[in-house]
XYZ file of C-alpha atoms in Angstrom:
318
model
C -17.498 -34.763 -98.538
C -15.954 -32.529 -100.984
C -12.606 -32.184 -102.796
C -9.584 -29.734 -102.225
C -6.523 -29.572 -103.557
C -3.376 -28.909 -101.001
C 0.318 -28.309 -101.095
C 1.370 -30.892 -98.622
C 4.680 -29.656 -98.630
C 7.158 -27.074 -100.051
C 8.485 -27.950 -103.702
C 7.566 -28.885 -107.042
C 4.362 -29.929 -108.904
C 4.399 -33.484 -106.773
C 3.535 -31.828 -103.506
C 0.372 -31.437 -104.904
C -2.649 -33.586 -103.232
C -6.473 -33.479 -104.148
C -8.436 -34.825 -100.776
C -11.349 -35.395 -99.628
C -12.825 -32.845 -96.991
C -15.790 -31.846 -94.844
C -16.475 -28.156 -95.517
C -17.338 -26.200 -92.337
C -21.204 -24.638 -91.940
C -21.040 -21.401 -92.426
C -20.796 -19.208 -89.099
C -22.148 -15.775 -88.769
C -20.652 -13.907 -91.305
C -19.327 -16.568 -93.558
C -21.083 -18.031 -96.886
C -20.488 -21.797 -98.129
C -20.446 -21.665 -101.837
C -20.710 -24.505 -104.435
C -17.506 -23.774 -106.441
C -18.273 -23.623 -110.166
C -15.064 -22.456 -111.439
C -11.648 -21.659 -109.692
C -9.352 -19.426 -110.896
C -5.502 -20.446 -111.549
C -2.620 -17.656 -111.184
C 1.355 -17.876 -111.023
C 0.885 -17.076 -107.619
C -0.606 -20.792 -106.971
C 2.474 -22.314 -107.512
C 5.321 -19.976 -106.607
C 4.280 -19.558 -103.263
C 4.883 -23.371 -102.809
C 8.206 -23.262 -104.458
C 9.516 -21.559 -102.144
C 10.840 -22.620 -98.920
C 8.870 -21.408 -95.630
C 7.011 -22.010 -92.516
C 6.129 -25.616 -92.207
C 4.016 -25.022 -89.402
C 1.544 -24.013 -91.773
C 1.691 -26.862 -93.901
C -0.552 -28.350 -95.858
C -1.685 -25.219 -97.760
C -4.750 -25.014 -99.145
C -4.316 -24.021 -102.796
C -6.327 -21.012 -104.714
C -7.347 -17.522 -104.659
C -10.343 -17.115 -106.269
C -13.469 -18.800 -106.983
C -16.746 -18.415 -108.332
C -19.854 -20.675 -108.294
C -23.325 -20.476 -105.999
C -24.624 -20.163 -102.629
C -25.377 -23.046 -101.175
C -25.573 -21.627 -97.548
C -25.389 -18.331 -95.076
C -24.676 -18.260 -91.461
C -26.959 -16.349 -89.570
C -27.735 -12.891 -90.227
C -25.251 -12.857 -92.675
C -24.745 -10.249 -95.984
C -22.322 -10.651 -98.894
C -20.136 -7.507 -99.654
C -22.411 -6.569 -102.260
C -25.337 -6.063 -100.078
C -28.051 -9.333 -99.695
C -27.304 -12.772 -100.337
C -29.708 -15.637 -100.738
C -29.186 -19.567 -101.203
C -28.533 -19.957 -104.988
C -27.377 -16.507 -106.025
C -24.294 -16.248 -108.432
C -21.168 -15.365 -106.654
C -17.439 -14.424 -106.908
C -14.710 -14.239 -103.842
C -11.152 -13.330 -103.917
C -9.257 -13.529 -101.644
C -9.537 -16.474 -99.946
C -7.683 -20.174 -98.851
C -8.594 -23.104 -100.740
C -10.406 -22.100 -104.001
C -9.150 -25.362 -105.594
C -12.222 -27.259 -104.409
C -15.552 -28.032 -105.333
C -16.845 -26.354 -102.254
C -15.579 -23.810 -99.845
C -16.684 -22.105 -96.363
C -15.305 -17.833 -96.190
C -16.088 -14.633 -94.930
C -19.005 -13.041 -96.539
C -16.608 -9.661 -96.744
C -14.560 -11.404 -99.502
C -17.915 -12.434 -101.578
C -19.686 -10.408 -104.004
C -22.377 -10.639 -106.500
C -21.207 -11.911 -110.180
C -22.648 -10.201 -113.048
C -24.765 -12.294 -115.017
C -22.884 -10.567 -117.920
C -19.709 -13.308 -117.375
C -19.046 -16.780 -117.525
C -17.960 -18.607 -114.100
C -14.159 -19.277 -115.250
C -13.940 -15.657 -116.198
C -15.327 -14.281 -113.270
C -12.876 -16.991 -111.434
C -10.024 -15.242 -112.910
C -11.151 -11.457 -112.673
C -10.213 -10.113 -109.387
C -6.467 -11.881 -108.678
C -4.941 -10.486 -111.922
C -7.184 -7.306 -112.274
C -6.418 -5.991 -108.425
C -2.903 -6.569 -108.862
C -2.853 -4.342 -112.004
C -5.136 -1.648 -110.582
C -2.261 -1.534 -107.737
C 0.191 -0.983 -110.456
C -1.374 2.020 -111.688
C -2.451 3.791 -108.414
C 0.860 3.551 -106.915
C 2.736 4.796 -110.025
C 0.325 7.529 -110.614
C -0.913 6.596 -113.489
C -3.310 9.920 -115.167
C -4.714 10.986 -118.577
C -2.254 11.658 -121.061
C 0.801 9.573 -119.613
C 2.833 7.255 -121.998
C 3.730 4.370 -119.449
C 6.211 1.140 -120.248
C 4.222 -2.047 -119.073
C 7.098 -4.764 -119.199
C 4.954 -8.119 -119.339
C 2.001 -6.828 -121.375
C 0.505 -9.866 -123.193
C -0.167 -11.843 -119.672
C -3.180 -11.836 -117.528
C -1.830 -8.919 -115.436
C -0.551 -7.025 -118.366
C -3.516 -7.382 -120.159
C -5.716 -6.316 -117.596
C -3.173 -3.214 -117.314
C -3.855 -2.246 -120.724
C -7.298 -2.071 -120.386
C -7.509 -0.157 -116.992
C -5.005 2.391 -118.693
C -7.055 3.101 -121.716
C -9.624 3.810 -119.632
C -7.971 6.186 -117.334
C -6.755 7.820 -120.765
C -3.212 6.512 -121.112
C -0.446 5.226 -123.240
C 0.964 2.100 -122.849
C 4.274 0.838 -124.469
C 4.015 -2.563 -123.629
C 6.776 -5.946 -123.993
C 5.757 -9.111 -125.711
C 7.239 -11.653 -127.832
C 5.811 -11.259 -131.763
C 3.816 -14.124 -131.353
C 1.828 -11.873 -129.005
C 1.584 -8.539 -130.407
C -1.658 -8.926 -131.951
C -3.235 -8.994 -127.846
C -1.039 -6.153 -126.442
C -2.777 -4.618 -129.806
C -6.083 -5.818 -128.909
C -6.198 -4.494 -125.459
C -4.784 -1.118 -126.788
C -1.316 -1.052 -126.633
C 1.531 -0.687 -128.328
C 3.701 -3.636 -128.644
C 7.441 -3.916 -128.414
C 10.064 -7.261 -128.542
C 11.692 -7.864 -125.504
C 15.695 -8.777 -126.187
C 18.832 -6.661 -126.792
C 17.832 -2.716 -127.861
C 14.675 -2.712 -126.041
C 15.403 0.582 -124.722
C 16.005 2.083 -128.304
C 12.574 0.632 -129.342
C 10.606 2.009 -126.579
C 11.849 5.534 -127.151
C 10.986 5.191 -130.840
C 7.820 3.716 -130.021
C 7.126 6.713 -127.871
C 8.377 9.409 -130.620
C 6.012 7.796 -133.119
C 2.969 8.676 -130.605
C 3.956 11.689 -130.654
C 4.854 11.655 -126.884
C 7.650 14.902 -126.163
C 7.502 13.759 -122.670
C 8.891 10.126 -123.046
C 7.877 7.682 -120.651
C 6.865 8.754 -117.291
C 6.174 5.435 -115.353
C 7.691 1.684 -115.699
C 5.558 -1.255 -114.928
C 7.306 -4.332 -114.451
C 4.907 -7.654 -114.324
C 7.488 -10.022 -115.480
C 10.428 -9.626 -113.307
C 13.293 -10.074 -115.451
C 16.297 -7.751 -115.159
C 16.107 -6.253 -118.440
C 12.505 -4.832 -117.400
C 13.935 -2.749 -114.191
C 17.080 -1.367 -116.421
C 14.664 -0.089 -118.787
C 12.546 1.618 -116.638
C 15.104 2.578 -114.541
C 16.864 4.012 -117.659
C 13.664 5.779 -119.205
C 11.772 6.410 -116.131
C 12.964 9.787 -114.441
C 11.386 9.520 -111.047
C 11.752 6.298 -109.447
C 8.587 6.158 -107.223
C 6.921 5.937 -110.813
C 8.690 2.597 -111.308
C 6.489 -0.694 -109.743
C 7.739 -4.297 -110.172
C 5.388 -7.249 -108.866
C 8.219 -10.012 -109.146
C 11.342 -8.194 -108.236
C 11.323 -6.838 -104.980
C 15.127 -7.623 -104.539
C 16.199 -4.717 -107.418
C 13.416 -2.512 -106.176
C 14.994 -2.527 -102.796
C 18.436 -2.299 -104.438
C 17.129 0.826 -106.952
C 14.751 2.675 -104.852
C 11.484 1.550 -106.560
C 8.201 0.145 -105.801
C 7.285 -3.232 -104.936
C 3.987 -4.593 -103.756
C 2.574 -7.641 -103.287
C -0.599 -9.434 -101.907
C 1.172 -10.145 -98.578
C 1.731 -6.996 -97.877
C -0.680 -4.976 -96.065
C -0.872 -1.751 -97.813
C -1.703 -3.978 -101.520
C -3.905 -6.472 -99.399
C -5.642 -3.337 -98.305
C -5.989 -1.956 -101.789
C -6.959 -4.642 -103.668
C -9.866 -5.955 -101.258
C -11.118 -2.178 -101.876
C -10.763 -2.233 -105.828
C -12.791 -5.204 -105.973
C -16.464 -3.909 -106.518
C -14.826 -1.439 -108.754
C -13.474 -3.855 -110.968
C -16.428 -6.036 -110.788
C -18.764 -3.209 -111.878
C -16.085 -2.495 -115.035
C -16.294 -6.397 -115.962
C -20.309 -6.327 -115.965
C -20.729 -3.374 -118.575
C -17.934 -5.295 -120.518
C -14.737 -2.364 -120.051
C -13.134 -5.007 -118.545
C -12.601 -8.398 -120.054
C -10.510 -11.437 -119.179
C -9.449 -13.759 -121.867
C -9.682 -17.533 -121.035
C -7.702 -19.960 -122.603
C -8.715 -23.154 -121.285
C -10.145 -25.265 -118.162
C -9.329 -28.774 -116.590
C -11.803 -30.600 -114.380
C -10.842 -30.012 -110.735
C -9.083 -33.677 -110.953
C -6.511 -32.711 -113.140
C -4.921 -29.961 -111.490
C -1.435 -30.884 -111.707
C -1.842 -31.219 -115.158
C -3.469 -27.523 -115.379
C -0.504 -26.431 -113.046
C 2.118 -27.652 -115.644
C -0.255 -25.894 -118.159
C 0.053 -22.509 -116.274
C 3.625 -23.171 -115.470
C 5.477 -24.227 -118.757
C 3.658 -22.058 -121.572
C 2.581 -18.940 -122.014
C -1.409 -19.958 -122.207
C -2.334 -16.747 -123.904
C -5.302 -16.048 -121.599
C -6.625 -17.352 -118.104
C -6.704 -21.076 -116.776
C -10.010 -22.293 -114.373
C -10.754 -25.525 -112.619
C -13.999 -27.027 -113.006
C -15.485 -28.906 -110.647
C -17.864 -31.857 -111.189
C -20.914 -31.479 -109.134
């Protein structure tokens, strides 16, 4: 038997449930791997606290794992070409990644790089898709001076780093406590709070930029983030939000998501992509701290309440 965690129900942190399960053999096409680390995002929680379909209750909880193989259905390859019994994995996206061990389709698991940890490749693909997204779909080129509202989080800082490698400029929101990462990863760092639009445009005059900012990236959600780029940005299909689809329907702008089938579509596509930038080291993801698998309320809260200043990953005991 192995351990899962499930949302039982829709709500808070107490509708969380570790139990006991029997994980599937794996079919044709589908791998069983022995979960060494599982990667925690927002998205873990949120999607419980909201109301929905109870018919599909209890969820199983997580995105993103990495850890071993510990078995292949028949005649079956990973994404990344072969596959053997005790090879070093990753997978994103799939149902259920809080668990020590976990049955999915061999099209959502790829080789990890020997290069990374476990709880960093855990945490690589969620955040880093999402912020590939952001770019494509704004248009994102060489030479552009972009606002990146929500820079010192996972997706922001993954963001930064994708955009200094394309060759662009990012203006990017933090509190002070965390300008010294938007800094790190490239950017230029800005306070959040009344006059935020006078800041950027200074920011962007003392980069020498004539052209101001040409494309808004929101990855917090707030209102102040879509009435600056709405205010700064001049076309608004340049203007992507990731947790406001309710003022990008009401503005005209872009929102995308992982239920919807153009990002899901995307992001399973940038995911050899991204795991190739993480194995030469152009693409990093900062951890700031793991829980054994047991305590993942407790990691939940974590992820929930602060502003961990890197990734979160479950560790299972094995």
């Amino acid at each position: 038997m192995e351990k899962m965690w499930f949302a039982t129900d829709f709500g808070g942190l107490d509708v969380f449930e570790e139990r006991e399960v029997e994980v599937d053999a794996p079919q044709p096409g589908e791998v069983t791997i022995e979960v060494r680390a599982a990667g925690m995002n927002p998205a873990d929680y949120k999607h419980v606290a909201r109301q929905g379909d109870r018919s599909i209750l209890p969820i199983r909880v997580g995105y993103e794992v990495s850890g071993v193989i510990r078995a292949l259905g028949e005649s079956t390859e990973i994404a990344s070409g072969g596959g053997a019994v005790g090879d070093e994995v990753i997978a994103f996206r799939v149902s259920g990644g809080y668990s020590s061990a976990i049955t999915v389709p061999g099209k959502d698991v790829f080789a990890k790089p020997a290069s990374i940890g476990f709880d960093e490749a855990a945490n690589l693909l969620l955040a880093g898709a999402t912020a590939a997204e952001m770019l494509a779909v704004t248009g994102v080129a060489a030479g552009d001076t972009i606002l990146l509202n929500g820079a010192s989080g996972a997706v922001g800082v993954s963001v930064l780093q994708q955009a200094r490698l394309i060759g662009a400029t990012v203006i990017g929101t933090a509190s002070e406590a965390n300008f010294d990462v938007v800094r790190r990863f490239g950017g230029t760092p800005v306070a959040y709070g009344p006059g935020l639009e006078q800041r950027v445009r200074a920011a962007a005059a003392a980069d020498a930029r004539p052209s101001g900012i040409v494309a808004g990236l929101d990855a917090v959600g707030t209102d102040e983030a879509s009435e600056v780029s709405l205010a700064l940005v001049p076309d608004r299909q340049r203007i992507v939000t990731i947790a406001a689809a309710p003022l990008a329907k009401q503005h005209g702008f872009i929102a995308i998501g992982g239920a919807m089938p153009e990002s899901a579509a995307f992001r399973d596509a940038a995911r050899a992509r991204l795991i190739a930038l993480a194995a030469d080291g152009s693409l990093v993801v900062p951890m700031a701290r793991t829980y054994p698998l047991a305590d993942a309320k407790e990691a939940l809260r974590y992820l929930s309440s602060q502003h961990p200043g890197g990734k979160v990953a479950l560790i299972p005991e094995h």
